[in-house]
Each structure stands twice: as C-alpha cells, then as structure tokens.
C-alpha cells in the first residue's frame, strides 16, 4: 500500500477581481496532494459549486474563461482530494468531493478539509451523519450548528475545536461571502497564508501562493482562526495547546520540496 497525502486546500479573497484563476493555479500547484477529485466554490449572490473526479487538468485560456463564467466572484475556496475517510468507489468519490456544500436553516457553508477526525464515530452519532459521508461533513455540520446557535464565527469554530479530535486544516466560504481558515490546536496538517495587492490567500503549501505571485506571510498557527469579512482580515487564537504534533510525513514524503512548512523549506529538511 502506498502512502497517500490527505488533501490540498486553498481559499482566496481578491479585492475587485475574480477568485477562480487564483484557486485554479493555487491548486494546480498542489495536484500531488489529491488525485481522486477536485473542486471549487465561489461567492456571487450565493455560493456556486463545481466538483469533478480526477486531478485538476491543464486548461487552455478559453477553458479557464468558461469556468470563470460558471464560477464568478471575488472570494472562493477549493480542494484536491485523496480518500482518507469513506469509500473509494466512484459514487462515493463524487459524493465526498470537496468543497462540500451544506445548508442549515439560516446559513450555508462550502468547506474544504485536509485532515482526519479521530472521533468520527462519536460525531456521526451526535450529528446523525450517514456512514457514506466523509468526516468533512461532520466538521461542516458542527460549524453550521455553532453559527445558528450563537451567530459568531469565533464561537462556531470554538465549538469545532472543543468537539473534534484529530487533524484539520480547513478553509470555508460562508453564504455572505466571508472567507475563513482555521487549524487544529496541535497543528498536525500544514496551512499557510499570504497577502499581496488586495489579495488574501490560504494554502496547504506555500507553492500555492508562489504560483500566484502572493507574498508568503507565515503559517496559520495551531488553534488559530483567520477570516476575511467585508474585505478586512481578522485573526484570533481560539484554542491553545501545550504541544505541537506536526505530521513528519509532510517533510519526508507529501509536500513539494520547494514548499515552506513551519517556515522551513522542505528540501532543506530532506537534505538534513
């Protein structure tokens, strides 16, 4: 059995521009993180969703323009996925391709996840989550519950961090156009952010920023939430942990050698 990466995630807010080209190139640079499915979600008078099986394909300029026409908007999230929970038959791969989009009574959320929830059995019971749905649905339903009970992004993410055990680096798009990114308190999976020229982006690996000419600003800290609301970037440490547990396989196998992980180039770690 070969080693498999979990997934690659990307989120971007482009002031006065289109998000889709940044999502496309940022995830194309991370195609190695997920060969089984890919997808994008953007916001323009509601959330628009596109998901397909397989790797992100090379697109011509005309093909990319056609995809932009289907997915307009200045903010969006996306994902490339390997199966880390749920079945791997074709129907299951389509059902669990990310971003996943779920609707509550008051809110809708498109979510992309890189990670695994250790206590998924307990979460399935409390959230009435069918076995055929991946653990990304559990995280999304917790967020929806938190938003609809409290109305605060911070408290919704706090509910997730208090309820979930395991690894999760996550980007989400809310149905009011708010973009958020958060990371589990142990920092098991990578997640970085960058800012340039009115653009704020989040990426599993820094190569997703590099390809778009976005300046690397550092890691999303373990237990930290960052969100872009009305064009403004906010951040808050939601949950602290006394230790870190970054996945060693990221340096050894998963990440591209030209990526920065924990502010260190992967190729330097491999040489040492």
mmCIF file of C-alpha atoms in Angstrom:
data_model
loop_
_atom_site.group_PDB
_atom_site.id
_atom_site.type_symbol
_atom_site.label_atom_id
_atom_site.label_comp_id
_atom_site.label_asym_id
_atom_site.label_seq_id
_atom_site.Cartn_x
_atom_site.Cartn_y
_atom_site.Cartn_z
ATOM 1 C CA UNK A 1 0.000 0.000 0.000
ATOM 2 C CA UNK A 2 1.431 3.390 -0.994
ATOM 3 C CA UNK A 3 1.407 6.474 1.196
ATOM 4 C CA UNK A 4 -1.300 8.991 0.393
ATOM 5 C CA UNK A 5 -1.483 12.670 1.158
ATOM 6 C CA UNK A 6 -4.697 13.817 2.732
ATOM 7 C CA UNK A 7 -5.719 16.739 0.541
ATOM 8 C CA UNK A 8 -4.739 20.202 -0.567
ATOM 9 C CA UNK A 9 -6.919 23.201 0.273
ATOM 10 C CA UNK A 10 -6.997 26.785 -0.949
ATOM 11 C CA UNK A 11 -9.001 29.882 -0.143
ATOM 12 C CA UNK A 12 -8.720 33.381 -1.593
ATOM 13 C CA UNK A 13 -10.296 36.828 -1.406
ATOM 14 C CA UNK A 14 -9.486 39.146 -4.328
ATOM 15 C CA UNK A 15 -10.453 42.773 -3.854
ATOM 16 C CA UNK A 16 -12.152 43.889 -7.064
ATOM 17 C CA UNK A 17 -11.174 40.766 -9.016
ATOM 18 C CA UNK A 18 -12.071 37.153 -9.742
ATOM 19 C CA UNK A 19 -11.163 34.352 -7.340
ATOM 20 C CA UNK A 20 -11.337 31.413 -9.751
ATOM 21 C CA UNK A 21 -7.976 31.873 -11.548
ATOM 22 C CA UNK A 22 -6.180 32.026 -8.189
ATOM 23 C CA UNK A 23 -7.998 28.912 -6.985
ATOM 24 C CA UNK A 24 -7.180 27.061 -10.192
ATOM 25 C CA UNK A 25 -3.460 27.849 -10.250
ATOM 26 C CA UNK A 26 -3.050 27.551 -6.485
ATOM 27 C CA UNK A 27 -4.479 24.038 -6.501
ATOM 28 C CA UNK A 28 -2.816 23.004 -9.759
ATOM 29 C CA UNK A 29 0.474 23.585 -7.908
ATOM 30 C CA UNK A 30 -0.797 21.153 -5.248
ATOM 31 C CA UNK A 31 -2.166 18.452 -7.551
ATOM 32 C CA UNK A 32 0.231 15.980 -5.896
ATOM 33 C CA UNK A 33 -1.876 16.209 -2.719
ATOM 34 C CA UNK A 34 -5.010 14.697 -4.242
ATOM 35 C CA UNK A 35 -5.578 12.746 -7.460
ATOM 36 C CA UNK A 36 -9.097 11.433 -6.880
ATOM 37 C CA UNK A 37 -11.225 14.590 -7.071
ATOM 38 C CA UNK A 38 -11.067 18.365 -7.167
ATOM 39 C CA UNK A 39 -13.466 21.256 -6.852
ATOM 40 C CA UNK A 40 -14.065 24.978 -6.410
ATOM 41 C CA UNK A 41 -16.728 27.120 -4.740
ATOM 42 C CA UNK A 42 -17.120 30.875 -5.249
ATOM 43 C CA UNK A 43 -19.477 33.533 -3.949
ATOM 44 C CA UNK A 44 -21.578 35.773 -6.184
ATOM 45 C CA UNK A 45 -25.150 36.307 -4.949
ATOM 46 C CA UNK A 46 -24.861 32.902 -3.313
ATOM 47 C CA UNK A 47 -22.374 30.038 -3.389
ATOM 48 C CA UNK A 48 -21.567 28.471 -6.784
ATOM 49 C CA UNK A 49 -20.089 24.954 -6.711
ATOM 50 C CA UNK A 50 -18.080 22.870 -9.196
ATOM 51 C CA UNK A 51 -16.664 19.393 -8.444
ATOM 52 C CA UNK A 52 -15.136 16.711 -10.658
ATOM 53 C CA UNK A 53 -13.320 13.398 -10.323
ATOM 54 C CA UNK A 54 -9.615 13.144 -11.014
ATOM 55 C CA UNK A 55 -6.771 15.623 -10.855
ATOM 56 C CA UNK A 56 -7.114 19.250 -11.880
ATOM 57 C CA UNK A 57 -6.496 19.163 -15.645
ATOM 58 C CA UNK A 58 -4.425 21.647 -17.634
ATOM 59 C CA UNK A 59 -6.872 24.165 -19.116
ATOM 60 C CA UNK A 60 -6.500 26.432 -22.115
ATOM 61 C CA UNK A 61 -7.184 30.141 -21.705
ATOM 62 C CA UNK A 62 -10.620 29.685 -23.253
ATOM 63 C CA UNK A 63 -11.452 26.733 -20.990
ATOM 64 C CA UNK A 64 -10.403 28.696 -17.909
ATOM 65 C CA UNK A 65 -12.549 31.636 -19.023
ATOM 66 C CA UNK A 66 -15.547 29.310 -19.432
ATOM 67 C CA UNK A 67 -15.001 28.005 -15.904
ATOM 68 C CA UNK A 68 -14.772 31.593 -14.630
ATOM 69 C CA UNK A 69 -18.128 32.316 -16.266
ATOM 70 C CA UNK A 70 -19.624 29.396 -14.316
ATOM 71 C CA UNK A 71 -17.964 30.434 -11.052
ATOM 72 C CA UNK A 72 -17.923 34.241 -10.783
ATOM 73 C CA UNK A 73 -16.999 36.063 -7.606
ATOM 74 C CA UNK A 74 -14.111 37.667 -5.747
ATOM 75 C CA UNK A 75 -13.929 35.059 -2.971
ATOM 76 C CA UNK A 76 -13.731 31.278 -3.068
ATOM 77 C CA UNK A 77 -12.352 28.008 -1.733
ATOM 78 C CA UNK A 78 -11.156 24.833 -3.401
ATOM 79 C CA UNK A 79 -9.637 21.426 -2.843
ATOM 80 C CA UNK A 80 -7.806 18.465 -4.307
ATOM 81 C CA UNK A 81 -8.615 15.215 -2.504
ATOM 82 C CA UNK A 82 -7.378 11.751 -1.731
ATOM 83 C CA UNK A 83 -9.768 9.450 0.115
ATOM 84 C CA UNK A 84 -8.921 9.464 3.815
ATOM 85 C CA UNK A 85 -12.403 8.546 5.068
ATOM 86 C CA UNK A 86 -15.410 6.974 3.388
ATOM 87 C CA UNK A 87 -15.441 4.527 0.477
ATOM 88 C CA UNK A 88 -13.403 4.849 -2.709
ATOM 89 C CA UNK A 89 -15.996 3.683 -5.251
ATOM 90 C CA UNK A 90 -16.943 6.170 -7.961
ATOM 91 C CA UNK A 91 -20.267 7.173 -6.410
ATOM 92 C CA UNK A 92 -18.638 7.812 -3.022
ATOM 93 C CA UNK A 93 -15.817 9.798 -4.599
ATOM 94 C CA UNK A 94 -18.353 12.085 -6.278
ATOM 95 C CA UNK A 95 -20.428 12.453 -3.112
ATOM 96 C CA UNK A 96 -17.421 13.334 -0.966
ATOM 97 C CA UNK A 97 -15.515 15.504 -3.441
ATOM 98 C CA UNK A 98 -14.710 18.862 -1.900
ATOM 99 C CA UNK A 99 -15.609 21.584 -1.312
ATOM 100 C CA UNK A 100 -18.722 20.162 0.293
ATOM 101 C CA UNK A 101 -21.742 22.468 0.475
ATOM 102 C CA UNK A 102 -24.252 22.116 3.299
ATOM 103 C CA UNK A 103 -27.317 24.216 4.106
ATOM 104 C CA UNK A 104 -28.702 24.987 7.549
ATOM 105 C CA UNK A 105 -31.888 26.840 8.408
ATOM 106 C CA UNK A 106 -30.078 30.192 8.345
ATOM 107 C CA UNK A 107 -26.677 29.653 6.740
ATOM 108 C CA UNK A 108 -24.844 27.705 4.043
ATOM 109 C CA UNK A 109 -21.160 26.756 4.134
ATOM 110 C CA UNK A 110 -18.786 25.403 1.480
ATOM 111 C CA UNK A 111 -15.877 23.643 3.193
ATOM 112 C CA UNK A 112 -12.557 22.090 2.171
ATOM 113 C CA UNK A 113 -10.677 19.935 4.685
ATOM 114 C CA UNK A 114 -7.189 18.481 4.889
ATOM 115 C CA UNK A 115 -7.108 16.011 7.752
ATOM 116 C CA UNK A 116 -8.824 13.191 9.620
ATOM 117 C CA UNK A 117 -11.194 13.359 12.566
ATOM 118 C CA UNK A 118 -10.250 10.684 15.103
ATOM 119 C CA UNK A 119 -13.573 10.712 16.966
ATOM 120 C CA UNK A 120 -15.680 10.492 13.802
ATOM 121 C CA UNK A 121 -17.793 7.632 15.228
ATOM 122 C CA UNK A 122 -18.938 9.775 18.138
ATOM 123 C CA UNK A 123 -19.542 12.733 15.811
ATOM 124 C CA UNK A 124 -21.609 10.613 13.413
ATOM 125 C CA UNK A 125 -23.940 9.689 16.260
ATOM 126 C CA UNK A 126 -24.364 13.211 17.616
ATOM 127 C CA UNK A 127 -24.809 14.779 14.153
ATOM 128 C CA UNK A 128 -26.878 11.973 12.555
ATOM 129 C CA UNK A 129 -24.227 11.669 9.860
ATOM 130 C CA UNK A 130 -24.596 8.673 7.495
ATOM 131 C CA UNK A 131 -21.635 6.326 7.031
ATOM 132 C CA UNK A 132 -21.489 7.202 3.342
ATOM 133 C CA UNK A 133 -20.453 10.807 4.086
ATOM 134 C CA UNK A 134 -16.861 11.779 4.872
ATOM 135 C CA UNK A 135 -15.681 13.467 8.058
ATOM 136 C CA UNK A 136 -15.644 16.832 6.249
ATOM 137 C CA UNK A 137 -19.441 16.765 6.549
ATOM 138 C CA UNK A 138 -19.139 16.362 10.322
ATOM 139 C CA UNK A 139 -16.945 19.438 10.581
ATOM 140 C CA UNK A 140 -19.279 21.428 8.346
ATOM 141 C CA UNK A 141 -22.354 20.455 10.366
ATOM 142 C CA UNK A 142 -20.634 21.484 13.583
ATOM 143 C CA UNK A 143 -19.863 24.876 12.056
ATOM 144 C CA UNK A 144 -23.461 25.279 10.923
ATOM 145 C CA UNK A 145 -24.711 24.331 14.385
ATOM 146 C CA UNK A 146 -22.388 26.847 16.018
ATOM 147 C CA UNK A 147 -23.356 29.647 13.647
ATOM 148 C CA UNK A 148 -27.066 29.043 14.057
ATOM 149 C CA UNK A 149 -26.910 28.727 17.840
ATOM 150 C CA UNK A 150 -24.567 31.636 18.513
ATOM 151 C CA UNK A 151 -24.215 33.634 15.283
ATOM 152 C CA UNK A 152 -20.496 34.207 15.847
ATOM 153 C CA UNK A 153 -17.778 32.814 13.568
ATOM 154 C CA UNK A 154 -15.397 32.589 16.506
ATOM 155 C CA UNK A 155 -17.839 30.623 18.656
ATOM 156 C CA UNK A 156 -18.705 28.289 15.773
ATOM 157 C CA UNK A 157 -15.019 27.462 15.311
ATOM 158 C CA UNK A 158 -14.607 27.132 19.071
ATOM 159 C CA UNK A 159 -17.386 24.519 19.072
ATOM 160 C CA UNK A 160 -15.480 22.588 16.398
ATOM 161 C CA UNK A 161 -12.209 22.708 18.310
ATOM 162 C CA UNK A 162 -13.886 21.612 21.531
ATOM 163 C CA UNK A 163 -15.801 18.773 19.847
ATOM 164 C CA UNK A 164 -13.278 17.354 17.381
ATOM 165 C CA UNK A 165 -10.196 15.217 17.988
ATOM 166 C CA UNK A 166 -7.725 14.840 15.146
ATOM 167 C CA UNK A 167 -6.159 16.768 12.298
ATOM 168 C CA UNK A 168 -7.932 19.504 10.381
ATOM 169 C CA UNK A 169 -6.635 22.374 8.303
ATOM 170 C CA UNK A 170 -9.764 23.942 6.888
ATOM 171 C CA UNK A 171 -10.933 26.721 4.572
ATOM 172 C CA UNK A 172 -14.602 27.714 4.386
ATOM 173 C CA UNK A 173 -16.829 30.036 2.399
ATOM 174 C CA UNK A 174 -19.982 31.371 4.044
ATOM 175 C CA UNK A 175 -23.093 32.411 2.168
ATOM 176 C CA UNK A 176 -22.456 36.089 2.942
ATOM 177 C CA UNK A 177 -19.062 35.958 1.214
ATOM 178 C CA UNK A 178 -16.967 35.612 4.382
ATOM 179 C CA UNK A 179 -13.808 33.513 3.950
ATOM 180 C CA UNK A 180 -12.330 31.684 6.920
ATOM 181 C CA UNK A 181 -9.404 29.385 7.618
ATOM 182 C CA UNK A 182 -8.534 27.512 10.796
ATOM 183 C CA UNK A 183 -6.178 24.801 12.013
ATOM 184 C CA UNK A 184 -6.388 22.182 14.742
ATOM 185 C CA UNK A 185 -4.732 23.021 18.098
ATOM 186 C CA UNK A 186 -1.852 20.582 17.523
ATOM 187 C CA UNK A 187 -1.042 21.910 14.043
ATOM 188 C CA UNK A 188 -0.912 18.418 12.552
ATOM 189 C CA UNK A 189 -1.524 19.396 8.923
ATOM 190 C CA UNK A 190 0.010 22.433 7.186
ATOM 191 C CA UNK A 191 -1.805 25.680 6.419
ATOM 192 C CA UNK A 192 -0.217 28.992 5.464
ATOM 193 C CA UNK A 193 -1.446 32.399 4.385
ATOM 194 C CA UNK A 194 -0.293 35.222 2.154
ATOM 195 C CA UNK A 195 -1.256 38.777 1.235
ATOM 196 C CA UNK A 196 -0.485 40.949 -1.807
ATOM 197 C CA UNK A 197 -2.165 43.773 -3.726
ATOM 198 C CA UNK A 198 -5.575 43.459 -2.090
ATOM 199 C CA UNK A 199 -5.413 39.644 -2.170
ATOM 200 C CA UNK A 200 -5.579 37.391 0.889
ATOM 201 C CA UNK A 201 -4.999 33.669 0.365
ATOM 202 C CA UNK A 202 -4.726 30.465 2.391
ATOM 203 C CA UNK A 203 -2.988 27.337 1.111
ATOM 204 C CA UNK A 204 -1.902 23.908 2.339
ATOM 205 C CA UNK A 205 1.529 24.555 0.839
ATOM 206 C CA UNK A 206 3.320 27.819 0.087
ATOM 207 C CA UNK A 207 3.741 26.820 -3.577
ATOM 208 C CA UNK A 208 0.052 27.668 -3.970
ATOM 209 C CA UNK A 209 0.924 31.250 -3.053
ATOM 210 C CA UNK A 210 4.125 31.383 -5.107
ATOM 211 C CA UNK A 211 2.475 30.435 -8.384
ATOM 212 C CA UNK A 212 0.010 33.315 -7.950
ATOM 213 C CA UNK A 213 2.658 35.879 -7.006
ATOM 214 C CA UNK A 214 1.247 36.223 -3.489
ATOM 215 C CA UNK A 215 3.675 37.053 -0.690
ATOM 216 C CA UNK A 216 4.044 34.361 1.977
ATOM 217 C CA UNK A 217 3.081 35.800 5.385
ATOM 218 C CA UNK A 218 3.558 32.710 7.553
ATOM 219 C CA UNK A 219 1.726 29.748 8.993
ATOM 220 C CA UNK A 220 -1.774 29.758 10.378
ATOM 221 C CA UNK A 221 -0.889 28.956 13.983
ATOM 222 C CA UNK A 222 -2.252 25.823 15.663
ATOM 223 C CA UNK A 223 -5.671 26.578 17.116
ATOM 224 C CA UNK A 224 -5.911 29.853 15.189
ATOM 225 C CA UNK A 225 -8.780 31.245 13.118
ATOM 226 C CA UNK A 226 -8.289 33.799 10.338
ATOM 227 C CA UNK A 227 -11.201 35.280 8.429
ATOM 228 C CA UNK A 228 -11.820 37.907 5.766
ATOM 229 C CA UNK A 229 -15.068 39.791 6.292
ATOM 230 C CA UNK A 230 -16.048 42.861 4.251
ATOM 231 C CA UNK A 231 -12.529 42.910 2.823
ATOM 232 C CA UNK A 232 -10.806 43.050 6.230
ATOM 233 C CA UNK A 233 -8.516 40.310 7.592
ATOM 234 C CA UNK A 234 -9.089 39.291 11.213
ATOM 235 C CA UNK A 235 -7.364 36.650 13.337
ATOM 236 C CA UNK A 236 -7.896 35.105 16.746
ATOM 237 C CA UNK A 237 -6.298 32.233 18.649
ATOM 238 C CA UNK A 238 -9.315 30.115 19.550
ATOM 239 C CA UNK A 239 -7.674 27.241 21.413
ATOM 240 C CA UNK A 240 -4.190 26.777 22.850
ATOM 241 C CA UNK A 241 -2.284 23.527 23.283
ATOM 242 C CA UNK A 242 0.881 22.924 25.237
ATOM 243 C CA UNK A 243 2.434 20.880 22.440
ATOM 244 C CA UNK A 244 2.657 20.567 18.664
ATOM 245 C CA UNK A 245 2.335 17.394 16.591
ATOM 246 C CA UNK A 246 3.149 18.346 13.004
ATOM 247 C CA UNK A 247 2.971 15.349 10.657
ATOM 248 C CA UNK A 248 6.542 14.244 9.865
ATOM 249 C CA UNK A 249 5.403 12.649 6.599
ATOM 250 C CA UNK A 250 4.792 16.145 5.199
ATOM 251 C CA UNK A 251 8.538 16.815 5.246
ATOM 252 C CA UNK A 252 9.513 13.256 4.311
ATOM 253 C CA UNK A 253 7.038 12.424 1.542
ATOM 254 C CA UNK A 254 3.983 14.570 0.991
ATOM 255 C CA UNK A 255 4.940 18.190 0.354
ATOM 256 C CA UNK A 256 6.740 19.595 -2.669
ATOM 257 C CA UNK A 257 10.455 20.236 -1.985
ATOM 258 C CA UNK A 258 10.081 23.951 -2.793
ATOM 259 C CA UNK A 259 7.314 24.444 -0.213
ATOM 260 C CA UNK A 260 7.800 26.214 3.095
ATOM 261 C CA UNK A 261 6.466 24.227 6.049
ATOM 262 C CA UNK A 262 6.758 25.741 9.506
ATOM 263 C CA UNK A 263 8.854 28.473 7.833
ATOM 264 C CA UNK A 264 11.400 25.928 6.581
ATOM 265 C CA UNK A 265 11.943 24.709 3.018
ATOM 266 C CA UNK A 266 11.081 21.049 2.613
ATOM 267 C CA UNK A 267 14.173 20.290 0.512
ATOM 268 C CA UNK A 268 16.430 21.613 3.307
ATOM 269 C CA UNK A 269 14.790 19.273 5.804
ATOM 270 C CA UNK A 270 15.201 16.332 3.414
ATOM 271 C CA UNK A 271 18.887 17.092 2.852
ATOM 272 C CA UNK A 272 19.475 17.118 6.592
#
